[in-house]
Coordinates of C-alpha atoms and ligand atoms in Angstrom, one line a residue:
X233 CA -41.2 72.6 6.8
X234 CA -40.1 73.8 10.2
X235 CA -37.7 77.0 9.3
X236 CA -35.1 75.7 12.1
X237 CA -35.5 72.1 10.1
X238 CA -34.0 73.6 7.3
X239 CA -31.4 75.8 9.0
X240 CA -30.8 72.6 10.7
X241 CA -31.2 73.6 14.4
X242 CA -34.1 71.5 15.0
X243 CA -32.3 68.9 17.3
X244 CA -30.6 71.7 18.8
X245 CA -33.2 73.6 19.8
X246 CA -35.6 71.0 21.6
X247 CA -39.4 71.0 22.1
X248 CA -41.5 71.2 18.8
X249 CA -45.7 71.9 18.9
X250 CA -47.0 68.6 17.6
X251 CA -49.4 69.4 14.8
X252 CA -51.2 66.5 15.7
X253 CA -51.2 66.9 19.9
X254 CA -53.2 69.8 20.7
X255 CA -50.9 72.3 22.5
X256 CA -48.4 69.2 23.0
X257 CA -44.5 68.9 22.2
X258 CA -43.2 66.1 20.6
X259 CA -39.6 65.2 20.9
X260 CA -37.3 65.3 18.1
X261 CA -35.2 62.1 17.4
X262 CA -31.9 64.3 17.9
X263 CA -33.3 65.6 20.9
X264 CA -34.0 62.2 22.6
X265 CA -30.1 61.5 21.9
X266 CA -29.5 64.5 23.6
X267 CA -31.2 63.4 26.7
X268 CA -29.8 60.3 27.1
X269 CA -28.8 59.3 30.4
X270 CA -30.2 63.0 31.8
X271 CA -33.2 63.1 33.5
X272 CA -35.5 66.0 32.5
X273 CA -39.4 67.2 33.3
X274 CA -41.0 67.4 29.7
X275 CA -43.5 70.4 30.2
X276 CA -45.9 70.5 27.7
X277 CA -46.9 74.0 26.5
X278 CA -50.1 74.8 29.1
X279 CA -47.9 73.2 32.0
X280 CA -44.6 75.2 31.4
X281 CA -46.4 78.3 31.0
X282 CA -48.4 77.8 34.8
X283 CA -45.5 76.8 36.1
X284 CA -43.5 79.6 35.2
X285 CA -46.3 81.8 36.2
X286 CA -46.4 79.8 39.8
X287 CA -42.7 80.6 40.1
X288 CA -42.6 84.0 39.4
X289 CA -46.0 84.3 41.6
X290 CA -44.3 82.7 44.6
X291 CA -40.8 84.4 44.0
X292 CA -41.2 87.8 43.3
X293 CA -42.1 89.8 46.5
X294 CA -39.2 87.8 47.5
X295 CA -36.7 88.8 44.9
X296 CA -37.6 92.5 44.9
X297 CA -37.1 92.7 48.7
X298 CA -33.7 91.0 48.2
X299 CA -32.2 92.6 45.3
X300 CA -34.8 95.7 44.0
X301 CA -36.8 95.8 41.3
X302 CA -34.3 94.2 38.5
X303 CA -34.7 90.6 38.1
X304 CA -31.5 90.1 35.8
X305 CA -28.2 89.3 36.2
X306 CA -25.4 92.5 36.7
X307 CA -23.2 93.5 34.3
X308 CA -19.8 93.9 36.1
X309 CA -15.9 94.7 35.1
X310 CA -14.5 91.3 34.9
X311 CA -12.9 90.1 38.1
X312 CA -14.8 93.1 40.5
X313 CA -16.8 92.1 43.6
X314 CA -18.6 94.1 45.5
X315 CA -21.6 95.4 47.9
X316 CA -25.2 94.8 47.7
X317 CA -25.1 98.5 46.5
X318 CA -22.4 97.4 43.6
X319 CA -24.6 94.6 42.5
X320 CA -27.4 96.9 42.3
X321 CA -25.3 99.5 40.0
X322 CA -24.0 96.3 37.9
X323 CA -27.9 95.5 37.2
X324 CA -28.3 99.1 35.9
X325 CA -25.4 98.9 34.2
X326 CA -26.7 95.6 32.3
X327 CA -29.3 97.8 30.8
X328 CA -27.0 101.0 29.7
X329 CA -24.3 98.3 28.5
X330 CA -27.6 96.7 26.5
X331 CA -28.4 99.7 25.3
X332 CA -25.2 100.8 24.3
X333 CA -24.3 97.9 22.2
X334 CA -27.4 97.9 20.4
X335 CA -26.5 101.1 19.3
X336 CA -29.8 102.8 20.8
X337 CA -28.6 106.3 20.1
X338 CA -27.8 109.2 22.6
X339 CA -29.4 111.6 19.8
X340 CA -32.8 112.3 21.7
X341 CA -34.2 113.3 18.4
X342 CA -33.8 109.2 17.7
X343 CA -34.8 108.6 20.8
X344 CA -37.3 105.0 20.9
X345 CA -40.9 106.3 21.7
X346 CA -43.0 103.2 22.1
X347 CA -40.9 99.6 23.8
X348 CA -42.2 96.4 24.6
X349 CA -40.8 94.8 27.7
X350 CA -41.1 91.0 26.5
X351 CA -40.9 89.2 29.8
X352 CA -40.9 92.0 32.2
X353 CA -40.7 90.9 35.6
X354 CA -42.1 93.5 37.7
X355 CA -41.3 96.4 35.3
X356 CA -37.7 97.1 36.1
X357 CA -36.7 97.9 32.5
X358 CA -40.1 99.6 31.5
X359 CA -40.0 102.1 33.6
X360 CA -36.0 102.7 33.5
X361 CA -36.4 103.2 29.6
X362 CA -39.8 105.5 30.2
X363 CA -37.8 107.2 32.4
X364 CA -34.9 107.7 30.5
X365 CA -36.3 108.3 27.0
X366 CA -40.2 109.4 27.4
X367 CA -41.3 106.5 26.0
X368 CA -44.2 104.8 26.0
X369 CA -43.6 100.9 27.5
X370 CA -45.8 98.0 27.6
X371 CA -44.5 95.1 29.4
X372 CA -45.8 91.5 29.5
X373 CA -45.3 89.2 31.7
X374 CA -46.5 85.3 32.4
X375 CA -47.2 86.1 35.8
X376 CA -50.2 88.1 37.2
X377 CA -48.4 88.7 40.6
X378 CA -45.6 90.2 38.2
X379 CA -48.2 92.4 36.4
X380 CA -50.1 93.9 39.3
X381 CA -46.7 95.1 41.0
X382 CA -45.5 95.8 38.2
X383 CA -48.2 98.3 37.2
X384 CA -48.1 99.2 41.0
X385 CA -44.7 100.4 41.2
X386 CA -45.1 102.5 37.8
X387 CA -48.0 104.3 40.1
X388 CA -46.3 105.2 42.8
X389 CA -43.7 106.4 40.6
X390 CA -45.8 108.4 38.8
X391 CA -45.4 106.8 35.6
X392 CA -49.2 105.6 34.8
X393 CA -49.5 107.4 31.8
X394 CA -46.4 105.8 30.3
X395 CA -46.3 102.4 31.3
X396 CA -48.5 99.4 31.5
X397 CA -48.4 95.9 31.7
X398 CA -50.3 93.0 30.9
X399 CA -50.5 89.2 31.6
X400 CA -49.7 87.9 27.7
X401 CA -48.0 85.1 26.2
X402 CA -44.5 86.2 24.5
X403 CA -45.2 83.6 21.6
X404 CA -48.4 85.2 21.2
X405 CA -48.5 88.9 21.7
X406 CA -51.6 91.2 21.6
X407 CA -49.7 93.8 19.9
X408 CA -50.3 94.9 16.8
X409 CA -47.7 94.1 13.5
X410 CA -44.8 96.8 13.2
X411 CA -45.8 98.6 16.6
X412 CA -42.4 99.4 17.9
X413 CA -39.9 100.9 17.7
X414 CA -37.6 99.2 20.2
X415 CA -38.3 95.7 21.2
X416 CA -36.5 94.4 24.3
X417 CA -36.6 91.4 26.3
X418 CA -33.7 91.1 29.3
X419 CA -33.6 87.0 30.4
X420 CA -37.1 85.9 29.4
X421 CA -35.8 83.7 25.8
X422 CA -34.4 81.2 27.9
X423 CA -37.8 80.1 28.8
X424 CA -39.3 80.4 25.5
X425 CA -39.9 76.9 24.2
X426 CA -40.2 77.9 20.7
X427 CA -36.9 80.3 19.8
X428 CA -38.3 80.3 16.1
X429 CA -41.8 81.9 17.4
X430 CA -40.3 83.9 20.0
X431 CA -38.0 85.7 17.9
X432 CA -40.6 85.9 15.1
X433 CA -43.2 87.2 17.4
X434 CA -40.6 89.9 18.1
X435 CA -39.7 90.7 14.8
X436 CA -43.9 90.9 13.9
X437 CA -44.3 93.4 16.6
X438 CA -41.0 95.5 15.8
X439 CA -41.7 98.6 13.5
X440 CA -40.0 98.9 10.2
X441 CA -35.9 99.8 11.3
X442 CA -36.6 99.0 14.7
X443 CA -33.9 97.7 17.0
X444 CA -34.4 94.0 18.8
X445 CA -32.6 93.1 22.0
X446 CA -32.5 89.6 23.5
X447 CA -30.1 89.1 26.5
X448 CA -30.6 85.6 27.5
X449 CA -28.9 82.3 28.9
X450 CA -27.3 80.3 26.2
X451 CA -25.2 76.5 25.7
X452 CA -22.3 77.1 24.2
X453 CA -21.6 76.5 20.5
X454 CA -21.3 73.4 19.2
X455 CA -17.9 72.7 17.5
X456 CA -18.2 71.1 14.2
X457 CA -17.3 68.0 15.2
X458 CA -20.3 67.6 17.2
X459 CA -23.8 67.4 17.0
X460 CA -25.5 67.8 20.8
X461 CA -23.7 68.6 24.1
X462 CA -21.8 66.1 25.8
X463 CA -23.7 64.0 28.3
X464 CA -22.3 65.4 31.6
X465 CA -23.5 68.8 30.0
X466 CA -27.1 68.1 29.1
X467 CA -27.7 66.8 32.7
X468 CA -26.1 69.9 34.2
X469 CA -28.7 72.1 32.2
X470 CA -31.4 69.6 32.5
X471 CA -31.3 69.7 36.2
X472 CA -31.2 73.6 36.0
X473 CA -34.4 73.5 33.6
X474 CA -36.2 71.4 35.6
X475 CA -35.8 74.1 38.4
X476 CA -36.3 77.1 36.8
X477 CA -38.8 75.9 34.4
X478 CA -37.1 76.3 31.5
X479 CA -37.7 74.6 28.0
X480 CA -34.4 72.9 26.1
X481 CA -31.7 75.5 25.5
X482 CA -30.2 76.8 22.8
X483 CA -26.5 78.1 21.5
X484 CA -26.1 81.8 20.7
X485 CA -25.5 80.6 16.6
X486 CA -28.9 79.1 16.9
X487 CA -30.5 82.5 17.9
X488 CA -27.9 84.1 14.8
X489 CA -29.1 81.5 12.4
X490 CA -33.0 82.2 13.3
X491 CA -32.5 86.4 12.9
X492 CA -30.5 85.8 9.3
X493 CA -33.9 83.1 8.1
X494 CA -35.9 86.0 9.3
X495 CA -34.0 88.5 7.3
X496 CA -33.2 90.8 10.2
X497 CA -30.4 93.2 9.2
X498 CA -26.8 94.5 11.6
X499 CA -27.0 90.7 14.2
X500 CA -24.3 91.1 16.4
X501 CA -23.8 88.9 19.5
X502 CA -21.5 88.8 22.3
X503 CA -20.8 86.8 25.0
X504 CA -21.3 88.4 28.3
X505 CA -20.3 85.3 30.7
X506 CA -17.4 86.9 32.3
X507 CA -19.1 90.4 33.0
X508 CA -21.8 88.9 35.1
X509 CA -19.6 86.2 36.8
X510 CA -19.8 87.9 40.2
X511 CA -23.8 87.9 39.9
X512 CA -24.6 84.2 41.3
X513 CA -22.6 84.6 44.1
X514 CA -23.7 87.2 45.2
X515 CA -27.1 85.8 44.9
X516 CA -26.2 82.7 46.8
X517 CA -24.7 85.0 49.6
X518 CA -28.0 87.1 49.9
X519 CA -30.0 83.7 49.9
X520 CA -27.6 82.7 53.5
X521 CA -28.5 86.2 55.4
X522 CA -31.0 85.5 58.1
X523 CA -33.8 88.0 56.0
X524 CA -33.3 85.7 52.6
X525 CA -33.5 82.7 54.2
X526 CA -36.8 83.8 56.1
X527 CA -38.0 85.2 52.7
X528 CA -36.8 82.1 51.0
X529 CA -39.0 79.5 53.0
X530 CA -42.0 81.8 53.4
X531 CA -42.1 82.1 49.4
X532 CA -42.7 78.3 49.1
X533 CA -41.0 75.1 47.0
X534 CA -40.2 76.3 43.7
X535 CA -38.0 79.1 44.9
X536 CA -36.6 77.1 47.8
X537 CA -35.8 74.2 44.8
X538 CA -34.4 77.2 42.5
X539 CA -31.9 78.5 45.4
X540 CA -31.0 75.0 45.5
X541 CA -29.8 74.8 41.9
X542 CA -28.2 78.2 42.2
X543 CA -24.6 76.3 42.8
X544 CA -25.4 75.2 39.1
X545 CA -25.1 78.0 37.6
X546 CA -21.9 78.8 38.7
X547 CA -20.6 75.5 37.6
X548 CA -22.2 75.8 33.9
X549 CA -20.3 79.2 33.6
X550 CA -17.1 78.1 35.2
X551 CA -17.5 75.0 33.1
X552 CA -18.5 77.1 30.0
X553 CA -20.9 75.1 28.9
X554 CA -23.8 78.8 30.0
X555 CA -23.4 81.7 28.0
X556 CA -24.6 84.6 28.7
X557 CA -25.7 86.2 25.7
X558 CA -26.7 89.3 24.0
X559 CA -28.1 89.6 20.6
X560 CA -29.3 92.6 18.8
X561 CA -30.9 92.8 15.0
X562 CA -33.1 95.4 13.1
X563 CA -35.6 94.6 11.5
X564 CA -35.6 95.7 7.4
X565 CA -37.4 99.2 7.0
Ligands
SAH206 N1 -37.0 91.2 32.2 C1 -37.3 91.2 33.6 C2 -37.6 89.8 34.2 C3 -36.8 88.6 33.9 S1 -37.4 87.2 34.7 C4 -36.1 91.9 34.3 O1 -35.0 92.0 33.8 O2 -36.3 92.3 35.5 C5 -38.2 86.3 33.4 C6 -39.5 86.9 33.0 O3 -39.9 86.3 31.8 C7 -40.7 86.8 33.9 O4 -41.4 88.0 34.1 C8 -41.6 85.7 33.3 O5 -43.0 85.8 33.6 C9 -41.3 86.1 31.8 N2 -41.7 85.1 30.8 C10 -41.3 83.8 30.7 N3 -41.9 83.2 29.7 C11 -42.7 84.1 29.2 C12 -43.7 84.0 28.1 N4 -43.8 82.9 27.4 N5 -44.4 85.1 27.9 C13 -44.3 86.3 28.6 N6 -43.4 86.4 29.6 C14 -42.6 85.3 29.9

């Protein structure tokens, strides 16, 4: 049986491979009741994954001239705006407040030696955390435009010999079992259509004790009163998936519930939503400047149709129906 069947998150959590549809999802009976009345693209497996390549492909060079090498959200003291230059710092910040609530240690003698980057953009984090602790970092990445800069960057940076990166499939990782010793992946879950796998494919690759970090966009809980968001909500997200190409969401007790069937040891969560509040806005803002609208048409449709649901975002915090989300876990030594 499905482990998220039996920790009951199945309806919650959306998209299930279909045993007997070759690389095809089927939908869930709780999952159709969560759709109803919302109108949402059902990628299968093959077509998500191209079409998040496609996106990041297309958006990227655009992105990076925008807002640098960090494709995340910042991490910011609640009710703060500031400069392009701010912004920036808050992006850094996201990693060091990662870091720090993971409890990745200041003791260098503890310091991680070999990372994987799970969803790495164009390398942002890899080579911040090479940088920063000497440690070898492989990142992977859906996108071969992603990849290529990615390993571009770490060149003329002279950071070759620590970092590389690979086109690769989170859910299916050419990594070896127990291979490192910190496993990180900064706002790539949400587009994982299989939390179960994803988190399990993290947990394979994590050495014995390791520490694993997901920062990701969440739904909020579900009280117990209710089994699936409330209509209004679903369409709101669905409208935002269909843009971004991302699968069905999930709620940050899902991701809780799939660490404790694993038997991952020290989850802790938090909810991050009002420390990156002034992110989209700013965003939006740099979209209106005269150089991000150039950049924005001459990337192409999918980032012009993702600018267009950026106004989204905003409501589903505001609204708080998104969460943004950390979640950190060790895996057993
Ligand atoms: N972590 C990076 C980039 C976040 S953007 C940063 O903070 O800068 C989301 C990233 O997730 C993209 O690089 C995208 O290619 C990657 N991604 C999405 N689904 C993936 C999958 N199934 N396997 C590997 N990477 C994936």
């Amino acid at each position: 049986m499905d482990p998220l069947m039996r920790c009951g998150l199945s309806p919650f959590i959306g998209l299930y491979e279909a045993p007997h549809v070759p690389g095809g999802y089927v939908m869930l009976p709780g999952m159709r009741a969560q759709l109803a009345g919302a109108v949402q693209v059902v990628r299968d497996r093959e077509e998500l994954k191209k079409g998040i390549a496609d996106l990041y492909d297309e958006s990227s060079k655009m992105w990076e001239g925008l807002w640098g090498e960090h494709m995340h959200h910042g991490f910011y003291d609640p009710g703060l705006p500031g400069s392009v230059a701010h912004h920036r710092r808050a992006q850094l910040r996201m990693i060091e407040e990662t870091l720090s609530f993971a409890g990745v240690t200041e003791d260098s003698s503890k310091w991680p030696k070999r990372v994987v980057d799970v969803g790495c953009g164009i390398g942002g984090s890899s080579r911040y955390l090479a940088k920063k602790y000497g440690a070898q970092c492989q990142g992977i990445t859906l996108s071969p435009v992603q990849a290529q800069r990615a390993q571009a960057l770490a060149v003329a940076e002279g950071l070759a010999d620590k970092v590389s990166f690979q086109v690769a499939d989170a859910l299916d990782q050419p990594f070896p079992d127990g291979h490192f010793d910190l496993v990180w992946s900064m706002e790539s879950g949400e587009h994982m259509p299989d939390k179960n796998k994803f988190v399990s494919e993290l947990t394979r690759v994590a050495a014995p004790g390791a520490t694993i970090i997901i920062v990701t966009w969440c739904h909020r809980d579900l009280s117990q009163s209710e089994d699936s968001l409330k209509p209004d909500e679903i369409t709101l997200l669905n409208k935002i998936c269909n843009a971004y190409y991302l699968p069905e969401w999930c709620s940050p007790s899902d991701y809780v519930k799939i660490a404790e069937s694993l038997s991952l040891k020290d989850i802790k969560t938090a909810d991050w939503s009002d420390n990156v509040a002034p992110f989209w806005p700013a965003v939006i803002q740099s979209a209106f400047t005269w150089k991000g609208f150039i950049s924005l048409l001459r990337s192409g449709w999918k980032s012009i149709k993702g600018a267009l649901v950026m106004p989204l975002m905003i409501e589903g915090y505001n609204k708080k129906l998104i969460k943004f989300t950390i979640i950190t876990c060790r895996k057993p030594e």
